[in-house]
Amino acid sequence: MNSDYPTDAVGCSPRPGCFHGTLDSGTMNGGPANGWITEAKWTGNERQWSSSPYSTTHDLYHEDQIPIQANKLLDLYDGLGGSGVRYAASNLEGAQHFANVFAGNARLAEAMASGSLGVFHVPGNGMRG
C-alpha cells in the first residue's frame, strides 16, 4: 500500500485494509488523487451510526449494493491503472461495516489483502472545515 496514506489498523482490526486516520481531501478534483480512487461515505458522526442509511437497521439499507459498487470501482481502478480504491467512512462502525461486507466477497477480500482496496475511518465533523 502507498506509504502516503495511514496504515495503522486502530479501531478497524482484525480486518486487513481497514485503517483509521486522515486523507488529504484537498487534492480531490473528481478523479483519482495520487492514483487513488476515494469513495467517501457519510455514515454519521460517532453517535449517528444507527440513523445512517448504511446501518443494517436503516429502512434504506441494501447490503447487496455495497459490493456491487466496490467491484465497479475496482474495475475502474483496473482500467485506469491506478494505486487502488479507498473508502473513507465518517464513523468507526461504518468503516468496520464496510470492511466486514468486503471480507464476505472473494474478490473484495483479495483486494483488501493486497492493498488495492482499503477502508479508512475519517471522523466526520459535519460541515465544519
mmCIF file of C-alpha atoms in Angstrom:
data_model
loop_
_atom_site.group_PDB
_atom_site.id
_atom_site.type_symbol
_atom_site.label_atom_id
_atom_site.label_comp_id
_atom_site.label_asym_id
_atom_site.label_seq_id
_atom_site.Cartn_x
_atom_site.Cartn_y
_atom_site.Cartn_z
ATOM 1 C CA MET A 1 0.000 0.000 0.000
ATOM 2 C CA ASN A 2 1.165 3.515 -0.757
ATOM 3 C CA SER A 3 3.060 4.928 2.226
ATOM 4 C CA ASP A 4 1.457 8.363 1.682
ATOM 5 C CA TYR A 5 -1.635 7.098 3.482
ATOM 6 C CA PRO A 6 -2.148 5.862 7.038
ATOM 7 C CA THR A 7 -1.538 2.183 7.592
ATOM 8 C CA ASP A 8 -2.360 1.749 11.271
ATOM 9 C CA ALA A 9 -5.310 -0.527 11.934
ATOM 10 C CA VAL A 10 -6.516 1.308 15.049
ATOM 11 C CA GLY A 11 -10.182 0.554 15.632
ATOM 12 C CA CYS A 12 -10.660 -1.471 12.459
ATOM 13 C CA SER A 13 -8.839 -4.670 13.335
ATOM 14 C CA PRO A 14 -8.921 -7.546 12.698
ATOM 15 C CA ARG A 15 -9.837 -6.768 9.081
ATOM 16 C CA PRO A 16 -6.925 -6.162 6.699
ATOM 17 C CA GLY A 17 -7.264 -2.970 4.720
ATOM 18 C CA CYS A 18 -9.289 -1.108 7.363
ATOM 19 C CA PHE A 19 -7.496 1.976 8.632
ATOM 20 C CA HIS A 20 -8.037 4.900 10.956
ATOM 21 C CA GLY A 21 -6.668 8.269 10.040
ATOM 22 C CA THR A 22 -6.968 11.166 7.686
ATOM 23 C CA LEU A 23 -6.989 11.563 3.943
ATOM 24 C CA ASP A 24 -5.739 14.552 2.018
ATOM 25 C CA SER A 25 -9.092 15.584 0.573
ATOM 26 C CA GLY A 26 -7.638 18.904 -0.538
ATOM 27 C CA THR A 27 -6.307 17.231 -3.677
ATOM 28 C CA MET A 28 -9.625 15.736 -4.742
ATOM 29 C CA ASN A 29 -10.912 17.053 -8.048
ATOM 30 C CA GLY A 30 -13.483 14.457 -9.044
ATOM 31 C CA GLY A 31 -10.909 11.954 -10.266
ATOM 32 C CA PRO A 32 -8.168 9.815 -8.809
ATOM 33 C CA ALA A 33 -5.903 11.642 -6.348
ATOM 34 C CA ASN A 34 -2.323 10.396 -6.290
ATOM 35 C CA GLY A 35 -3.534 7.354 -8.233
ATOM 36 C CA TRP A 36 -6.253 6.509 -5.693
ATOM 37 C CA ILE A 37 -9.999 6.494 -6.241
ATOM 38 C CA THR A 38 -11.605 7.658 -2.994
ATOM 39 C CA GLU A 39 -15.239 6.871 -2.231
ATOM 40 C CA ALA A 40 -16.429 8.951 0.727
ATOM 41 C CA LYS A 41 -19.306 7.543 2.766
ATOM 42 C CA TRP A 42 -21.136 9.734 5.247
ATOM 43 C CA THR A 43 -22.102 7.185 7.877
ATOM 44 C CA GLY A 44 -22.906 9.794 10.506
ATOM 45 C CA ASN A 45 -20.709 11.110 13.255
ATOM 46 C CA GLU A 46 -19.748 8.800 16.096
ATOM 47 C CA ARG A 47 -23.237 8.930 17.613
ATOM 48 C CA GLN A 48 -25.251 8.648 14.393
ATOM 49 C CA TRP A 49 -24.438 5.189 13.043
ATOM 50 C CA SER A 50 -27.918 3.783 13.703
ATOM 51 C CA SER A 51 -29.505 6.545 11.588
ATOM 52 C CA SER A 52 -27.054 6.071 8.694
ATOM 53 C CA PRO A 53 -28.522 4.502 5.537
ATOM 54 C CA TYR A 54 -25.505 2.148 5.650
ATOM 55 C CA SER A 55 -26.574 0.762 9.046
ATOM 56 C CA THR A 56 -28.247 -2.646 8.837
ATOM 57 C CA THR A 57 -31.148 -1.277 10.905
ATOM 58 C CA HIS A 58 -31.985 1.558 8.469
ATOM 59 C CA ASP A 59 -35.021 1.231 6.171
ATOM 60 C CA LEU A 60 -32.943 2.221 3.128
ATOM 61 C CA TYR A 61 -30.146 -0.298 3.780
ATOM 62 C CA HIS A 62 -29.280 -2.599 0.860
ATOM 63 C CA GLU A 63 -26.153 -4.607 1.629
ATOM 64 C CA ASP A 64 -26.106 -6.139 -1.852
ATOM 65 C CA GLN A 65 -25.394 -2.715 -3.371
ATOM 66 C CA ILE A 66 -22.180 -2.209 -1.374
ATOM 67 C CA PRO A 67 -20.085 -4.937 -3.063
ATOM 68 C CA ILE A 68 -21.609 -4.102 -6.462
ATOM 69 C CA GLN A 69 -20.325 -0.525 -6.203
ATOM 70 C CA ALA A 70 -16.948 -1.609 -4.821
ATOM 71 C CA ASN A 71 -16.475 -4.081 -7.674
ATOM 72 C CA LYS A 72 -17.324 -1.375 -10.219
ATOM 73 C CA LEU A 73 -14.782 0.952 -8.608
ATOM 74 C CA LEU A 74 -12.149 -1.802 -8.730
ATOM 75 C CA ASP A 75 -12.950 -2.305 -12.427
ATOM 76 C CA LEU A 76 -12.429 1.428 -12.950
ATOM 77 C CA TYR A 77 -9.164 1.265 -10.987
ATOM 78 C CA ASP A 78 -8.035 -1.673 -13.149
ATOM 79 C CA GLY A 79 -8.846 0.298 -16.303
ATOM 80 C CA LEU A 80 -7.014 3.401 -15.121
ATOM 81 C CA GLY A 81 -4.004 1.532 -13.784
ATOM 82 C CA GLY A 82 -4.032 3.476 -10.533
ATOM 83 C CA SER A 83 -2.989 2.675 -6.993
ATOM 84 C CA GLY A 84 -6.350 1.377 -5.785
ATOM 85 C CA VAL A 85 -9.681 2.261 -4.213
ATOM 86 C CA ARG A 86 -10.140 3.753 -0.745
ATOM 87 C CA TYR A 87 -13.433 4.005 1.096
ATOM 88 C CA ALA A 88 -13.494 6.817 3.656
ATOM 89 C CA ALA A 89 -16.241 6.328 6.261
ATOM 90 C CA SER A 90 -17.073 9.101 8.716
ATOM 91 C CA ASN A 91 -17.967 6.723 11.535
ATOM 92 C CA LEU A 92 -15.848 3.922 13.025
ATOM 93 C CA GLU A 93 -18.775 1.492 12.991
ATOM 94 C CA GLY A 94 -19.365 2.412 9.359
ATOM 95 C CA ALA A 95 -15.732 1.679 8.463
ATOM 96 C CA GLN A 96 -15.913 -1.658 10.259
ATOM 97 C CA HIS A 97 -19.171 -2.490 8.486
ATOM 98 C CA PHE A 98 -17.735 -1.804 5.019
ATOM 99 C CA ALA A 99 -14.653 -3.902 5.874
ATOM 100 C CA ASN A 100 -16.893 -6.769 7.035
ATOM 101 C CA VAL A 101 -19.040 -6.621 3.881
ATOM 102 C CA PHE A 102 -15.915 -6.580 1.707
ATOM 103 C CA ALA A 103 -14.463 -9.544 3.623
ATOM 104 C CA GLY A 104 -17.543 -11.578 2.645
ATOM 105 C CA ASN A 105 -16.871 -11.130 -1.085
ATOM 106 C CA ALA A 106 -13.961 -13.142 -2.515
ATOM 107 C CA ARG A 107 -12.709 -10.506 -4.969
ATOM 108 C CA LEU A 108 -13.038 -7.665 -2.461
ATOM 109 C CA ALA A 109 -11.379 -9.660 0.329
ATOM 110 C CA GLU A 110 -8.459 -10.388 -2.010
ATOM 111 C CA ALA A 111 -8.244 -6.705 -2.982
ATOM 112 C CA MET A 112 -8.176 -5.707 0.702
ATOM 113 C CA ALA A 113 -5.449 -8.237 1.442
ATOM 114 C CA SER A 114 -3.346 -6.964 -1.487
ATOM 115 C CA GLY A 115 -3.837 -3.312 -0.525
ATOM 116 C CA SER A 116 -5.677 -2.307 -3.689
ATOM 117 C CA LEU A 117 -8.872 -1.783 -1.642
ATOM 118 C CA GLY A 118 -8.922 -0.121 1.760
ATOM 119 C CA VAL A 119 -11.428 1.259 4.221
ATOM 120 C CA PHE A 120 -10.478 4.300 6.278
ATOM 121 C CA HIS A 121 -12.219 5.791 9.284
ATOM 122 C CA VAL A 122 -12.057 9.527 8.731
ATOM 123 C CA PRO A 123 -14.014 11.096 11.609
ATOM 124 C CA GLY A 124 -16.840 13.246 10.341
ATOM 125 C CA ASN A 125 -17.246 16.744 11.688
ATOM 126 C CA GLY A 126 -20.352 17.704 9.753
ATOM 127 C CA MET A 127 -19.931 20.866 7.725
ATOM 128 C CA ARG A 128 -17.110 22.285 9.829
ATOM 129 C CA GLY A 129 -13.860 22.654 7.920
#
